[in-house]
Short mmCIF file of N, CA and C in Angstrom, two decimals:
data_model
loop_
_atom_site.label_atom_id
_atom_site.label_comp_id
_atom_site.label_asym_id
_atom_site.label_seq_id
_atom_site.Cartn_x
_atom_site.Cartn_y
_atom_site.Cartn_z
N MET A 57 0.76 -1.18 0.11
CA MET A 57 0.20 0.36 0.06
C MET A 57 0.82 0.79 -0.08
N ARG A 58 0.85 2.18 -0.50
CA ARG A 58 1.40 3.19 -1.52
C ARG A 58 0.80 4.21 -0.27
N ARG A 59 1.84 4.94 0.76
CA ARG A 59 1.47 5.84 1.47
C ARG A 59 0.87 7.14 1.23
N GLU A 60 0.18 8.04 1.73
CA GLU A 60 -0.19 9.00 1.16
C GLU A 60 0.70 10.43 0.48
N ALA A 61 0.92 11.34 0.09
CA ALA A 61 1.84 12.70 0.52
C ALA A 61 1.56 12.95 1.35
N PRO A 62 2.15 13.89 2.38
CA PRO A 62 1.87 14.72 3.51
C PRO A 62 1.31 15.89 2.65
N LYS A 63 0.13 16.42 3.52
CA LYS A 63 0.38 17.52 2.80
C LYS A 63 0.49 19.14 3.32
N ILE A 64 1.54 19.38 2.67
CA ILE A 64 2.05 20.65 2.61
C ILE A 64 1.51 21.63 2.74
N VAL A 65 1.96 23.22 3.86
CA VAL A 65 1.24 24.24 3.60
C VAL A 65 2.40 25.37 3.93
N TRP A 66 1.58 26.06 3.01
CA TRP A 66 2.82 27.47 2.88
C TRP A 66 2.22 28.18 3.88
N SER A 67 3.07 28.86 4.29
CA SER A 67 2.64 29.85 5.75
C SER A 67 3.45 30.90 4.84
N GLU A 68 3.19 31.92 4.46
CA GLU A 68 3.48 33.15 3.53
C GLU A 68 4.00 34.11 4.92
N ARG A 69 3.76 34.00 5.69
CA ARG A 69 3.66 35.46 7.07
C ARG A 69 5.49 34.65 7.86
N VAL A 70 4.90 33.30 7.52
CA VAL A 70 6.86 33.22 8.73
C VAL A 70 7.41 32.76 7.67
N LEU A 71 7.33 32.77 6.23
CA LEU A 71 8.43 32.69 4.74
C LEU A 71 8.48 30.76 5.65
N ARG A 72 7.48 30.06 5.19
CA ARG A 72 7.91 28.59 5.18
C ARG A 72 7.11 27.62 4.83
N PHE A 73 7.34 26.95 4.30
CA PHE A 73 6.34 25.42 3.98
C PHE A 73 6.48 24.47 5.37
N GLU A 74 5.79 23.73 6.04
CA GLU A 74 5.04 23.23 6.87
C GLU A 74 4.28 22.01 6.68
N THR A 75 4.28 20.77 7.35
CA THR A 75 3.41 19.71 7.71
C THR A 75 2.46 20.04 8.05
N GLU A 76 0.84 20.21 7.94
CA GLU A 76 0.07 20.35 8.86
C GLU A 76 0.65 20.41 10.02
N ASP A 77 0.81 19.54 10.89
CA ASP A 77 1.22 19.78 12.18
C ASP A 77 2.45 20.89 12.61
N LYS A 78 2.93 21.67 11.82
CA LYS A 78 4.37 22.23 11.78
C LYS A 78 4.96 21.81 12.33
N GLU A 79 5.44 20.34 12.32
CA GLU A 79 6.78 19.77 12.72
C GLU A 79 7.83 19.82 12.00
N ALA A 80 7.46 19.57 10.88
CA ALA A 80 8.18 19.59 9.96
C ALA A 80 8.53 20.22 8.57
N TYR A 81 9.28 20.80 8.65
CA TYR A 81 9.09 22.73 7.89
C TYR A 81 11.11 23.27 7.32
N LEU A 82 10.49 24.04 6.26
CA LEU A 82 11.05 24.88 5.26
C LEU A 82 11.71 26.29 5.36
N GLU A 83 12.71 26.53 5.63
CA GLU A 83 12.29 27.87 5.41
C GLU A 83 13.51 28.45 4.32
N TYR A 84 12.70 29.70 4.51
CA TYR A 84 13.23 30.59 3.55
C TYR A 84 13.09 32.77 3.49
N GLU A 85 14.38 33.28 3.14
CA GLU A 85 14.46 34.39 2.06
C GLU A 85 14.12 34.67 1.18
N MET A 86 13.18 35.78 0.83
CA MET A 86 13.05 36.40 -0.08
C MET A 86 14.00 36.94 -0.60
N ARG A 87 14.79 37.53 -1.66
CA ARG A 87 16.49 38.24 -2.04
C ARG A 87 15.90 38.72 -3.42
N HIS A 88 16.96 39.81 -3.85
CA HIS A 88 16.52 40.36 -5.22
C HIS A 88 15.23 41.09 -5.58
N GLY A 89 14.17 41.59 -4.75
CA GLY A 89 13.36 42.54 -4.70
C GLY A 89 11.87 41.74 -4.96
N GLY A 90 12.52 40.31 -4.23
CA GLY A 90 11.16 39.51 -4.18
C GLY A 90 11.56 38.26 -5.30
N ARG A 91 12.47 38.22 -5.73
CA ARG A 91 12.25 37.46 -6.85
C ARG A 91 13.08 35.66 -6.96
N VAL A 92 13.48 36.06 -6.12
CA VAL A 92 14.54 34.98 -5.35
C VAL A 92 14.28 34.49 -4.11
N MET A 93 14.13 32.91 -4.04
CA MET A 93 13.73 32.80 -2.58
C MET A 93 15.25 31.73 -2.60
N ASP A 94 15.37 31.83 -1.12
CA ASP A 94 17.01 31.63 -1.28
C ASP A 94 16.23 31.07 0.53
N ILE A 95 16.62 28.95 -0.16
CA ILE A 95 15.75 27.97 1.06
C ILE A 95 17.51 28.28 1.70
N LEU A 96 16.60 28.31 3.29
CA LEU A 96 17.63 28.53 4.27
C LEU A 96 18.57 27.16 5.61
N HIS A 97 16.87 26.31 5.26
CA HIS A 97 16.95 25.27 6.40
C HIS A 97 15.89 24.14 6.39
N THR A 98 16.39 23.69 6.55
CA THR A 98 14.80 22.60 6.34
C THR A 98 14.93 21.17 7.40
N TYR A 99 13.40 21.71 8.50
CA TYR A 99 13.42 20.08 9.19
C TYR A 99 12.79 19.34 9.48
N VAL A 100 13.05 17.54 10.03
CA VAL A 100 12.15 17.48 9.86
C VAL A 100 12.67 16.42 11.73
N PRO A 101 11.90 16.62 12.31
CA PRO A 101 11.97 15.54 13.90
C PRO A 101 12.73 13.91 13.53
N PRO A 102 13.58 14.41 14.77
CA PRO A 102 14.28 12.64 14.20
C PRO A 102 12.42 11.76 14.37
N SER A 103 11.59 12.42 15.12
CA SER A 103 10.03 10.76 15.12
C SER A 103 10.00 11.05 13.25
N LYS A 104 10.16 11.58 12.43
CA LYS A 104 9.57 11.31 10.85
C LYS A 104 10.44 11.63 10.08
N ARG A 105 11.26 11.23 10.78
CA ARG A 105 12.14 10.91 9.60
C ARG A 105 12.40 9.25 8.68
N GLY A 106 12.90 9.55 8.34
CA GLY A 106 12.59 8.29 6.61
C GLY A 106 11.62 8.06 5.63
N LEU A 107 10.68 9.45 6.53
CA LEU A 107 9.53 9.41 5.37
C LEU A 107 9.58 10.36 4.45
N GLY A 108 10.35 10.59 4.22
CA GLY A 108 10.73 11.80 2.52
C GLY A 108 9.82 12.76 3.32
N LEU A 109 9.83 13.46 4.29
CA LEU A 109 8.90 14.55 4.18
C LEU A 109 9.93 15.94 3.70
N ALA A 110 11.33 15.66 4.07
CA ALA A 110 12.04 16.59 3.33
C ALA A 110 12.00 17.08 2.75
N SER A 111 11.45 16.26 1.27
CA SER A 111 11.83 16.07 -0.19
C SER A 111 10.68 16.28 -0.15
N HIS A 112 9.60 16.26 0.63
CA HIS A 112 8.20 16.61 -0.27
C HIS A 112 8.42 18.00 0.62
N LEU A 113 8.39 19.00 1.14
CA LEU A 113 8.66 20.35 1.62
C LEU A 113 9.59 21.09 0.48
N CYS A 114 10.68 20.29 -0.09
CA CYS A 114 11.45 20.91 -1.12
C CYS A 114 10.22 20.54 -2.32
N ILE A 115 10.19 19.45 -2.07
CA ILE A 115 8.97 20.17 -4.24
C ILE A 115 7.69 20.64 -3.40
N ALA A 116 7.03 20.79 -2.26
CA ALA A 116 6.39 22.22 -2.52
C ALA A 116 6.88 23.55 -2.67
N ALA A 117 8.13 23.87 -2.01
CA ALA A 117 9.05 25.61 -2.31
C ALA A 117 9.30 25.75 -3.67
N PHE A 118 9.76 24.52 -4.85
CA PHE A 118 10.16 24.71 -6.25
C PHE A 118 8.81 24.45 -6.79
N SER A 119 8.11 23.92 -6.47
CA SER A 119 6.70 23.97 -6.99
C SER A 119 6.29 25.19 -7.37
N HIS A 120 6.09 26.23 -5.81
CA HIS A 120 5.64 27.40 -6.17
C HIS A 120 6.30 28.65 -6.60
N ALA A 121 7.74 27.99 -6.38
CA ALA A 121 8.55 28.96 -6.91
C ALA A 121 8.63 29.20 -8.63
N GLN A 122 8.63 28.35 -9.25
CA GLN A 122 8.00 27.60 -11.21
C GLN A 122 7.03 28.58 -11.14
N SER A 123 5.98 28.13 -10.33
CA SER A 123 4.91 28.83 -10.33
C SER A 123 4.88 29.94 -10.36
N HIS A 124 5.30 31.00 -9.52
CA HIS A 124 5.34 32.37 -9.42
C HIS A 124 6.62 32.91 -10.37
N SER A 125 7.38 32.03 -11.27
CA SER A 125 8.54 32.42 -11.95
C SER A 125 9.90 33.55 -10.40
N LEU A 126 10.38 32.23 -10.40
CA LEU A 126 10.83 33.17 -8.34
C LEU A 126 11.71 32.08 -9.73
N TYR A 127 13.33 32.10 -9.02
CA TYR A 127 14.70 31.48 -8.77
C TYR A 127 15.53 30.56 -7.23
N VAL A 128 16.01 30.10 -7.74
CA VAL A 128 16.03 29.63 -6.05
C VAL A 128 17.10 29.18 -5.64
N ILE A 129 17.64 29.73 -4.30
CA ILE A 129 19.17 29.77 -4.31
C ILE A 129 19.20 28.33 -2.74
N PRO A 130 19.96 27.08 -3.24
CA PRO A 130 20.29 26.27 -2.44
C PRO A 130 21.08 26.40 -1.76
N SER A 131 20.89 27.02 -0.29
CA SER A 131 21.70 27.36 0.62
C SER A 131 22.08 26.17 1.54
N CYS A 132 20.53 25.68 1.79
CA CYS A 132 20.61 24.85 2.60
C CYS A 132 21.01 23.21 2.11
N SER A 133 22.01 22.81 3.18
CA SER A 133 22.74 21.74 2.46
C SER A 133 22.28 20.53 1.93
N TYR A 134 21.16 20.72 2.24
CA TYR A 134 19.86 19.18 2.47
C TYR A 134 19.21 19.35 0.56
N VAL A 135 19.08 20.54 0.51
CA VAL A 135 18.70 20.98 -0.36
C VAL A 135 20.00 20.77 -1.54
N SER A 136 20.65 21.24 -1.57
CA SER A 136 21.60 21.01 -2.13
C SER A 136 22.36 19.67 -3.08
N ASP A 137 23.10 19.62 -1.87
CA ASP A 137 23.36 18.33 -1.47
C ASP A 137 22.11 16.57 -1.71
N THR A 138 21.55 16.93 -1.44
CA THR A 138 20.46 15.59 -1.52
C THR A 138 19.54 16.04 -2.66
N PHE A 139 18.42 16.67 -2.24
CA PHE A 139 17.56 17.09 -2.41
C PHE A 139 18.21 16.91 -4.76
N LEU A 140 18.53 18.34 -4.98
CA LEU A 140 19.08 18.56 -6.45
C LEU A 140 19.66 17.66 -7.18
N PRO A 141 20.69 16.80 -6.80
CA PRO A 141 21.43 15.51 -7.16
C PRO A 141 20.06 14.31 -7.38
N ARG A 142 19.21 14.22 -6.53
CA ARG A 142 18.26 13.25 -6.91
C ARG A 142 16.78 13.71 -7.76
N ASN A 143 17.03 14.96 -7.59
CA ASN A 143 16.05 15.63 -8.75
C ASN A 143 16.56 16.94 -9.43
N PRO A 144 17.63 16.20 -10.31
CA PRO A 144 17.75 17.68 -11.08
C PRO A 144 16.91 18.96 -12.28
N SER A 145 15.94 17.42 -12.18
CA SER A 145 14.89 19.12 -13.36
C SER A 145 14.90 19.88 -12.08
N TRP A 146 15.24 20.22 -11.57
CA TRP A 146 14.96 21.83 -10.63
C TRP A 146 16.39 22.36 -11.05
N ASN A 147 17.18 22.15 -11.57
CA ASN A 147 18.06 22.64 -11.71
C ASN A 147 17.86 24.37 -12.25
N SER A 148 16.60 23.68 -13.09
CA SER A 148 16.49 25.10 -14.22
C SER A 148 15.89 26.45 -13.86
N ILE A 149 15.72 26.04 -12.19
CA ILE A 149 14.94 27.64 -11.87
C ILE A 149 16.07 27.98 -10.51
N LEU A 150 17.20 27.33 -10.11
CA LEU A 150 18.66 27.73 -9.67
C LEU A 150 18.63 29.06 -10.88
N HIS A 151 18.73 30.29 -9.18
CA HIS A 151 19.30 31.85 -9.21
C HIS A 151 21.56 31.37 -9.73
N LYS A 152 21.04 31.81 -10.61
CA LYS A 152 22.49 32.07 -11.04
C LYS A 152 23.37 33.37 -11.21
N GLU A 153 23.97 34.10 -10.39
CA GLU A 153 24.28 34.70 -9.64
C GLU A 153 24.89 35.71 -11.26
N ASP A 154 25.17 35.25 -12.14
CA ASP A 154 25.64 35.57 -13.04
C ASP A 154 24.24 36.37 -14.33
N LEU A 155 23.24 35.74 -14.03
CA LEU A 155 21.80 36.46 -15.15
C LEU A 155 22.07 37.72 -16.11
N LYS A 156 22.65 38.38 -15.39
CA LYS A 156 22.20 39.51 -15.87
C LYS A 156 23.81 39.86 -17.68
N SER A 157 24.48 39.51 -17.69
CA SER A 157 25.26 38.48 -18.26
C SER A 157 25.39 37.64 -19.82
N HIS A 158 24.23 37.54 -19.30
CA HIS A 158 23.53 36.15 -20.07
C HIS A 158 22.17 37.60 -21.25
N ILE A 159 22.16 37.83 -20.99
CA ILE A 159 20.71 39.03 -21.40
C ILE A 159 21.57 39.15 -22.63
#
């Protein structure tokens, strides 16, 4: 039996994507005039690890960024070292510091 994907909630006021119980979350900051989402931190409590929650949080954040035409800075080590290597299709919306030089 497949486990249902957890519901992830966007809490814009506190700049987080969270599980409904608020125990697991991804924190971000907006940069470059609100055009770039800098993902700072993902947290999953020990009791919930191994369920893929961090990945679900990342997918929610990247999907949000993509649908709002934002770029992403993967400052969080989980995002840069684990999530992106496993999900390289999201590399297309990563913020490149030298974007202007390609215009």
